[in-house]
Amino acid sequence: MRAELVIVGSEMLRFGRRDTNADWLIEQLERLGIETSGRTLVRDDPARIAAAVRYAMEQAELIIITGGLGPTEDDRSRDGLAAALGLPLESDSEMLERLRLLLLSRGRPFGDNQAQQALRPRGAAWIDNPVGTAPGMILAHRDRLLAALPGVPEEMKPMFRAGLLPRLENSHGRAFHKRTLKVAGRTEPSVDEQMKDLYATPGVEVTILSGSEGIELHLVAELAESLERLEALMCERLGRDLYSRDDRTLPAVAGELLLELGKSLATAESCTAGMLAAAVTDIPGSSAWFRGGVVVYSDDLKIKLAGVREETLAARGAVSEEVARELAAGVRTCCGADYGIGITGVAGPGGGSEDKPVGLVHIALDDGEDAGHWRILQFGDRHLVRRRSVTAALDRLRRRLLDARDRRGAQ
Amino acid sequence: MRAELVIVGSEMLRFGRRDTNADWLIEQLERLGIETSGRTLVRDDPARIAAAVRYAMEQAELIIITGGLGPTEDDRSRDGLAAALGLPLESDSEMLERLRLLLLSRGRPFGDNQAQQALRPRGAAWIDNPVGTAPGMILAHRDRLLAALPGVPEEMKPMFRAGLLPRLENSHGRAFHKRTLKVAGRTEPSVDEQMKDLYATPGVEVTILSGSEGIELHLVAELAESLERLEALMCERLGRDLYSRDDRTLPAVAGELLLELGKSLATAESCTAGMLAAAVTDIPGSSAWFRGGVVVYSDDLKIKLAGVREETLAARGAVSEEVARELAAGVRTCCGADYGIGITGVAGPGGGSEDKPVGLVHIALDDGEDAGHWRILQFGDRHLVRRRSVTAALDRLRRRLLDARDRRGAQ
């Protein structure tokens, strides 16, 4: 069984209100093994609601509509649903009476707008609303199951659980298994190339995505064994390029390694100017392994705060391997940390030259004995160059820490 | 003209990824007076994409597809679009050659997957991708205009601006007028209370929204005069609480004031640990007014790098007015800046106590003559506490700079 969601509400189209109901419903359905094939947002307009419901009925067997069931003028999902199915809207005298009593008991008026909540397409059954007034409805039509629920999440959720979930559980036993493999230090095409013969693995759906924190492979399967078999294969191929299979972020992974090894970190940032420090301290408990750092945006501060030598700056320029190395070594010493990271680069949009173009970033990592350096050319705008530099620096640190852990294990 | 958005990407249905492209596109279209009648999310499946495009073509005259244009196996929007229109997919030899050269110049391989990016439905024109490889496409078909853009926001946005916007601007005269008034240092209920008698102004729709960068009032009107009249009224009431009426961010506003006054800034951050420095350096050209700073996560670095006195730390604790003041004064001196900001607080989730609960933040601002201090109790999780602290600090700076400008004007 597949599901389509029809989300009704003009406000979500006009001011970018987040439609959290769909996210929640997709998750609930996934647990039942029901895949959501699409979701459509429509305005509070009966003709558009009807068109969206008809489209949804072509895509899936289960159609869930949220929103547009209340007592106001612009609540039009009842009309839209009836029109999509070609069924008349009928008022239910029993529901009308219940609503009248409910509102009376709360000292509220009961007029035509309230009365429209007792309308339903012929053949639909009610889903009680334990919180508000508007009831939901459920209806089997040909080989489709349609349900309409209010848009207020506090009403929608219990109504889904009480009115729809039992029915879906009865017709379904299976749940999906999911895994996200996160990869750093690689491009999307290179991971794609390495994995594409595995995409056709029966029973597992694979999606590849690229973001500023690296590449992600999303795996979904009906059987846990299929998922685990493919996951093991992919992990073996990825080796150290894989940094997480359980939704941890790169700063969290690097932080856990530092904690495990009992080591600490300090940062000296020029072009990223605090972004790396901010990223690692987003992790609760980071004070156990992050000491602090310096933001040395101007050259004189590189000398004063991070111990970069004046001669190096003069001879090599601020964006250079040598300055990155001195930043890393300097901040490590001045902050009393085990590892020091130095970042310097040209974030753009201005400031680039032929041999030092926008996007050029030097990253250095110093642990007192071993100093590594990477020259990276990033694409994208200022914000992206900075974000990707942070990711690159954290990934270098992570790999160095894995080496350190291996050495410790070998001793 | 109405628009429908077709957002392609299984990950947004399955992994709850926020589809930020649609929000952004709706906003851009609104400025042109184009109403978005709906948006549909579909999986990376050519048949589903085709069905969604056909549905969209029934709803609106303009159809924008995002996602599914890249070089990987599951990028299927080209096929879906061609199928929806009943047009053949053709490879463009010129584009093929351009892509080959582009990838060669970056030292990347060029295979079949890359080559699929040169496919387009017959009659479609290219939209150049200034950032990545995948080009977009635009096509007039019967009385519909269809465009396909990549899903990566950093690619999609400039391509919309360069490839689609001019065409839409030409075909439209009647645009809505919009204004966003951004307010700092106030709560949503207080702004709401102050403004609510103005909400019913004829011809202008007003929405109030709350975010981590403050409160926003969104105004939409058909007539420029109606908008301007209401805007003037609101601005008068808001006074200095209003920091932007033209989409500038708080760091940009503070930075422009520093630039205008010829002053510079340095930051000493404990709980925000680089977020303030990262926020101000997100503004291109910030090196003209931002000198740098220190991230003093551990107490000994507060002493060593920012000149906080050991006695102060021992007597008052790291989260205290006195330490914030010494951080601000210390970093101002050590970085040779005109203004120094110090932030110290309890971001949580752990580390709170009865008199220093999670969310308590001390902010100090020092200009050598005048030192201000604010004790703020933030609500929300770790991330939100830190974000709001950055906003609060920038707003204090902005107000101080406005005072300085007034004094200068009076001289």
PDB file of C-alpha atoms in Angstrom, chain A residues 82-251:
ATOM      1  CA  ALA A  82     -17.158  15.204  -2.104  1.00  0.00           C
ATOM      2  CA  ALA A  83     -16.472  16.825  -5.491  1.00  0.00           C
ATOM      3  CA  ALA A  84     -13.430  14.620  -6.123  1.00  0.00           C
ATOM      4  CA  LEU A  85     -15.507  11.496  -5.493  1.00  0.00           C
ATOM      5  CA  GLY A  86     -18.629  12.762  -7.262  1.00  0.00           C
ATOM      6  CA  LEU A  87     -20.655  12.183  -4.105  1.00  0.00           C
ATOM      7  CA  PRO A  88     -23.262  14.477  -2.544  1.00  0.00           C
ATOM      8  CA  LEU A  89     -22.532  16.246   0.743  1.00  0.00           C
ATOM      9  CA  GLU A  90     -25.084  15.326   3.367  1.00  0.00           C
ATOM     10  CA  SER A  91     -25.715  16.726   6.811  1.00  0.00           C
ATOM     11  CA  ASP A  92     -25.775  14.165   9.616  1.00  0.00           C
ATOM     12  CA  SER A  93     -28.524  15.121  12.073  1.00  0.00           C
ATOM     13  CA  GLU A  94     -26.959  13.121  14.876  1.00  0.00           C
ATOM     14  CA  MET A  95     -23.599  14.903  14.507  1.00  0.00           C
ATOM     15  CA  LEU A  96     -25.409  18.227  14.204  1.00  0.00           C
ATOM     16  CA  GLU A  97     -27.049  17.634  17.543  1.00  0.00           C
ATOM     17  CA  ARG A  98     -23.787  16.549  19.175  1.00  0.00           C
ATOM     18  CA  LEU A  99     -21.993  19.651  17.962  1.00  0.00           C
ATOM     19  CA  ARG A 100     -24.849  21.883  19.131  1.00  0.00           C
ATOM     20  CA  LEU A 101     -24.713  20.389  22.632  1.00  0.00           C
ATOM     21  CA  LEU A 102     -20.914  20.508  22.729  1.00  0.00           C
ATOM     22  CA  LEU A 103     -20.837  24.199  21.858  1.00  0.00           C
ATOM     23  CA  LEU A 104     -23.713  25.045  24.176  1.00  0.00           C
ATOM     24  CA  SER A 105     -21.894  23.348  27.039  1.00  0.00           C
ATOM     25  CA  ARG A 106     -18.930  25.649  26.335  1.00  0.00           C
ATOM     26  CA  GLY A 107     -21.138  28.709  26.108  1.00  0.00           C
ATOM     27  CA  ARG A 108     -20.376  29.224  22.433  1.00  0.00           C
ATOM     28  CA  PRO A 109     -22.808  30.193  19.703  1.00  0.00           C
ATOM     29  CA  PHE A 110     -23.946  27.665  17.104  1.00  0.00           C
ATOM     30  CA  GLY A 111     -24.590  28.990  13.617  1.00  0.00           C
ATOM     31  CA  ASP A 112     -24.373  27.956   9.986  1.00  0.00           C
ATOM     32  CA  ASN A 113     -20.599  27.914  10.025  1.00  0.00           C
ATOM     33  CA  GLN A 114     -20.625  25.516  12.952  1.00  0.00           C
ATOM     34  CA  ALA A 115     -23.306  23.427  11.286  1.00  0.00           C
ATOM     35  CA  GLN A 116     -21.170  22.806   8.205  1.00  0.00           C
ATOM     36  CA  GLN A 117     -19.005  20.560  10.364  1.00  0.00           C
ATOM     37  CA  ALA A 118     -21.837  17.998  10.314  1.00  0.00           C
ATOM     38  CA  LEU A 119     -21.571  17.668   6.516  1.00  0.00           C
ATOM     39  CA  ARG A 120     -19.927  14.602   4.989  1.00  0.00           C
ATOM     40  CA  PRO A 121     -19.825  12.906   1.597  1.00  0.00           C
ATOM     41  CA  ARG A 122     -22.417  10.153   1.395  1.00  0.00           C
ATOM     42  CA  GLY A 123     -21.063   6.911   2.854  1.00  0.00           C
ATOM     43  CA  ALA A 124     -18.307   8.474   4.973  1.00  0.00           C
ATOM     44  CA  ALA A 125     -17.904   7.477   8.629  1.00  0.00           C
ATOM     45  CA  TRP A 126     -16.942   9.955  11.338  1.00  0.00           C
ATOM     46  CA  ILE A 127     -13.652  10.080  13.222  1.00  0.00           C
ATOM     47  CA  ASP A 128     -14.287  11.677  16.609  1.00  0.00           C
ATOM     48  CA  ASN A 129     -12.338  14.762  17.592  1.00  0.00           C
ATOM     49  CA  PRO A 130     -11.366  14.440  21.274  1.00  0.00           C
ATOM     50  CA  VAL A 131      -9.902  17.949  21.462  1.00  0.00           C
ATOM     51  CA  GLY A 132     -11.798  20.359  19.212  1.00  0.00           C
ATOM     52  CA  THR A 133     -15.119  20.520  17.420  1.00  0.00           C
ATOM     53  CA  ALA A 134     -14.434  19.473  13.808  1.00  0.00           C
ATOM     54  CA  PRO A 135     -14.847  15.722  13.341  1.00  0.00           C
ATOM     55  CA  GLY A 136     -12.761  13.859  10.772  1.00  0.00           C
ATOM     56  CA  MET A 137     -14.063  11.371   8.263  1.00  0.00           C
ATOM     57  CA  ILE A 138     -13.042   8.110   6.648  1.00  0.00           C
ATOM     58  CA  LEU A 139     -14.379   6.555   3.499  1.00  0.00           C
ATOM     59  CA  ALA A 140     -13.627   3.546   1.307  1.00  0.00           C
ATOM     60  CA  HIS A 141     -14.301   4.406  -2.322  1.00  0.00           C
ATOM     61  CA  ARG A 142     -13.719   1.776  -5.004  1.00  0.00           C
ATOM     62  CA  ASP A 143     -10.290   0.392  -4.058  1.00  0.00           C
ATOM     63  CA  ARG A 144      -9.153   3.563  -2.311  1.00  0.00           C
ATOM     64  CA  LEU A 145      -9.234   4.492   1.365  1.00  0.00           C
ATOM     65  CA  LEU A 146      -9.681   8.220   2.031  1.00  0.00           C
ATOM     66  CA  ALA A 147      -9.470  10.020   5.363  1.00  0.00           C
ATOM     67  CA  ALA A 148      -9.852  13.700   6.213  1.00  0.00           C
ATOM     68  CA  LEU A 149      -8.392  15.060   9.469  1.00  0.00           C
ATOM     69  CA  PRO A 150      -8.205  18.577  10.928  1.00  0.00           C
ATOM     70  CA  GLY A 151      -5.027  20.616  10.401  1.00  0.00           C
ATOM     71  CA  VAL A 152      -4.389  21.438  14.066  1.00  0.00           C
ATOM     72  CA  PRO A 153      -1.672  18.930  15.035  1.00  0.00           C
ATOM     73  CA  GLU A 154      -3.050  18.470  18.555  1.00  0.00           C
ATOM     74  CA  GLU A 155      -6.348  17.322  17.024  1.00  0.00           C
ATOM     75  CA  MET A 156      -4.972  15.506  14.002  1.00  0.00           C
ATOM     76  CA  LYS A 157      -2.575  13.203  15.852  1.00  0.00           C
ATOM     77  CA  PRO A 158      -4.986  11.561  18.327  1.00  0.00           C
ATOM     78  CA  MET A 159      -7.577  11.266  15.551  1.00  0.00           C
ATOM     79  CA  PHE A 160      -5.075   9.510  13.300  1.00  0.00           C
ATOM     80  CA  ARG A 161      -4.188   7.148  16.141  1.00  0.00           C
ATOM     81  CA  ALA A 162      -7.784   6.368  17.152  1.00  0.00           C
ATOM     82  CA  GLY A 163      -9.600   6.550  13.838  1.00  0.00           C
ATOM     83  CA  LEU A 164      -7.147   5.475  11.180  1.00  0.00           C
ATOM     84  CA  LEU A 165      -4.219   3.604  12.715  1.00  0.00           C
ATOM     85  CA  PRO A 166      -6.205   0.513  13.868  1.00  0.00           C
ATOM     86  CA  ARG A 167      -7.632   0.116  10.396  1.00  0.00           C
ATOM     87  CA  LEU A 168      -4.208   0.385   8.780  1.00  0.00           C
ATOM     88  CA  GLU A 169      -2.583  -1.955  11.272  1.00  0.00           C
ATOM     89  CA  ASN A 170      -5.136  -4.604  10.487  1.00  0.00           C
ATOM     90  CA  SER A 171      -4.420  -4.487   6.824  1.00  0.00           C
ATOM     91  CA  HIS A 172      -0.633  -4.253   7.333  1.00  0.00           C
ATOM     92  CA  GLY A 173       2.016  -6.098   9.222  1.00  0.00           C
ATOM     93  CA  ARG A 174       5.273  -4.875   7.757  1.00  0.00           C
ATOM     94  CA  ALA A 175       7.497  -1.959   8.716  1.00  0.00           C
ATOM     95  CA  PHE A 176      10.409  -0.456   6.826  1.00  0.00           C
ATOM     96  CA  HIS A 177      13.990  -0.422   8.025  1.00  0.00           C
ATOM     97  CA  LYS A 178      16.089   2.669   7.374  1.00  0.00           C
ATOM     98  CA  ARG A 179      19.735   3.612   7.503  1.00  0.00           C
ATOM     99  CA  THR A 180      21.699   6.731   6.581  1.00  0.00           C
ATOM    100  CA  LEU A 181      25.386   6.299   5.732  1.00  0.00           C
ATOM    101  CA  LYS A 182      27.311   9.566   5.923  1.00  0.00           C
ATOM    102  CA  VAL A 183      30.480  10.005   3.911  1.00  0.00           C
ATOM    103  CA  ALA A 184      33.125  12.734   4.123  1.00  0.00           C
ATOM    104  CA  GLY A 185      36.054  13.692   1.938  1.00  0.00           C
ATOM    105  CA  ARG A 186      34.486  12.430  -1.284  1.00  0.00           C
ATOM    106  CA  THR A 187      32.507  13.909  -4.174  1.00  0.00           C
ATOM    107  CA  GLU A 188      29.007  12.728  -5.035  1.00  0.00           C
ATOM    108  CA  PRO A 189      29.987  11.323  -8.453  1.00  0.00           C
ATOM    109  CA  SER A 190      32.851   9.319  -6.956  1.00  0.00           C
ATOM    110  CA  VAL A 191      30.600   7.721  -4.311  1.00  0.00           C
ATOM    111  CA  ASP A 192      27.925   7.197  -6.938  1.00  0.00           C
ATOM    112  CA  GLU A 193      30.392   5.444  -9.230  1.00  0.00           C
ATOM    113  CA  GLN A 194      31.652   3.249  -6.420  1.00  0.00           C
ATOM    114  CA  MET A 195      28.141   2.202  -5.371  1.00  0.00           C
ATOM    115  CA  LYS A 196      26.013   2.142  -8.463  1.00  0.00           C
ATOM    116  CA  ASP A 197      26.227  -1.602  -9.081  1.00  0.00           C
ATOM    117  CA  LEU A 198      24.616  -1.991  -5.648  1.00  0.00           C
ATOM    118  CA  TYR A 199      21.645   0.282  -6.333  1.00  0.00           C
ATOM    119  CA  ALA A 200      19.740  -2.543  -7.966  1.00  0.00           C
ATOM    120  CA  THR A 201      19.975  -4.787  -4.875  1.00  0.00           C
ATOM    121  CA  PRO A 202      16.526  -6.370  -4.597  1.00  0.00           C
ATOM    122  CA  GLY A 203      14.430  -5.220  -1.667  1.00  0.00           C
ATOM    123  CA  VAL A 204      16.500  -2.124  -0.831  1.00  0.00           C
ATOM    124  CA  GLU A 205      15.951   1.371  -2.136  1.00  0.00           C
ATOM    125  CA  VAL A 206      19.056   3.561  -2.227  1.00  0.00           C
ATOM    126  CA  THR A 207      19.196   7.346  -2.578  1.00  0.00           C
ATOM    127  CA  ILE A 208      22.385   9.416  -2.765  1.00  0.00           C
ATOM    128  CA  LEU A 209      22.456  13.033  -1.591  1.00  0.00           C
ATOM    129  CA  SER A 210      25.035  15.773  -1.394  1.00  0.00           C
ATOM    130  CA  GLY A 211      25.157  18.429   1.303  1.00  0.00           C
ATOM    131  CA  SER A 212      27.655  20.761   2.935  1.00  0.00           C
ATOM    132  CA  GLU A 213      28.412  18.045   5.505  1.00  0.00           C
ATOM    133  CA  GLY A 214      29.332  15.513   2.832  1.00  0.00           C
ATOM    134  CA  ILE A 215      27.548  12.794   0.916  1.00  0.00           C
ATOM    135  CA  GLU A 216      24.726  10.676   2.293  1.00  0.00           C
ATOM    136  CA  LEU A 217      23.477   7.280   1.174  1.00  0.00           C
ATOM    137  CA  HIS A 218      19.918   6.579   2.314  1.00  0.00           C
ATOM    138  CA  LEU A 219      18.879   2.931   2.489  1.00  0.00           C
ATOM    139  CA  VAL A 220      15.319   1.713   2.968  1.00  0.00           C
ATOM    140  CA  ALA A 221      14.275  -1.947   3.033  1.00  0.00           C
ATOM    141  CA  GLU A 222      11.400  -4.115   4.072  1.00  0.00           C
ATOM    142  CA  LEU A 223      13.604  -6.815   5.545  1.00  0.00           C
ATOM    143  CA  ALA A 224      16.240  -6.029   8.160  1.00  0.00           C
ATOM    144  CA  GLU A 225      18.533  -8.694   6.673  1.00  0.00           C
ATOM    145  CA  SER A 226      18.479  -7.148   3.179  1.00  0.00           C
ATOM    146  CA  LEU A 227      19.331  -3.772   4.670  1.00  0.00           C
ATOM    147  CA  GLU A 228      22.118  -5.087   6.844  1.00  0.00           C
ATOM    148  CA  ARG A 229      23.679  -7.099   4.047  1.00  0.00           C
ATOM    149  CA  LEU A 230      23.807  -4.111   1.705  1.00  0.00           C
ATOM    150  CA  GLU A 231      24.915  -1.790   4.488  1.00  0.00           C
ATOM    151  CA  ALA A 232      27.840  -4.086   5.329  1.00  0.00           C
ATOM    152  CA  LEU A 233      28.900  -4.163   1.681  1.00  0.00           C
ATOM    153  CA  MET A 234      28.753  -0.393   1.354  1.00  0.00           C
ATOM    154  CA  CYS A 235      30.568   0.187   4.634  1.00  0.00           C
ATOM    155  CA  GLU A 236      33.355  -2.120   3.530  1.00  0.00           C
ATOM    156  CA  ARG A 237      33.778  -0.218   0.281  1.00  0.00           C
ATOM    157  CA  LEU A 238      33.646   3.162   1.962  1.00  0.00           C
ATOM    158  CA  GLY A 239      36.170   2.327   4.672  1.00  0.00           C
ATOM    159  CA  ARG A 240      37.243   5.436   6.521  1.00  0.00           C
ATOM    160  CA  ASP A 241      35.292   7.704   4.218  1.00  0.00           C
ATOM    161  CA  LEU A 242      32.202   6.590   6.172  1.00  0.00           C
ATOM    162  CA  TYR A 243      31.861   8.649   9.320  1.00  0.00           C
ATOM    163  CA  SER A 244      28.389   7.811  10.579  1.00  0.00           C
ATOM    164  CA  ARG A 245      25.689   5.176  10.152  1.00  0.00           C
ATOM    165  CA  ASP A 246      23.434   6.442  12.893  1.00  0.00           C
ATOM    166  CA  ASP A 247      22.670  10.104  12.167  1.00  0.00           C
ATOM    167  CA  ARG A 248      25.568  11.500  14.171  1.00  0.00           C
ATOM    168  CA  THR A 249      27.061  14.691  12.756  1.00  0.00           C
ATOM    169  CA  LEU A 250      30.718  15.130  11.890  1.00  0.00           C
ATOM    170  CA  PRO A 251      31.425  17.379  14.923  1.00  0.00           C
TER     171      PRO A 251
END
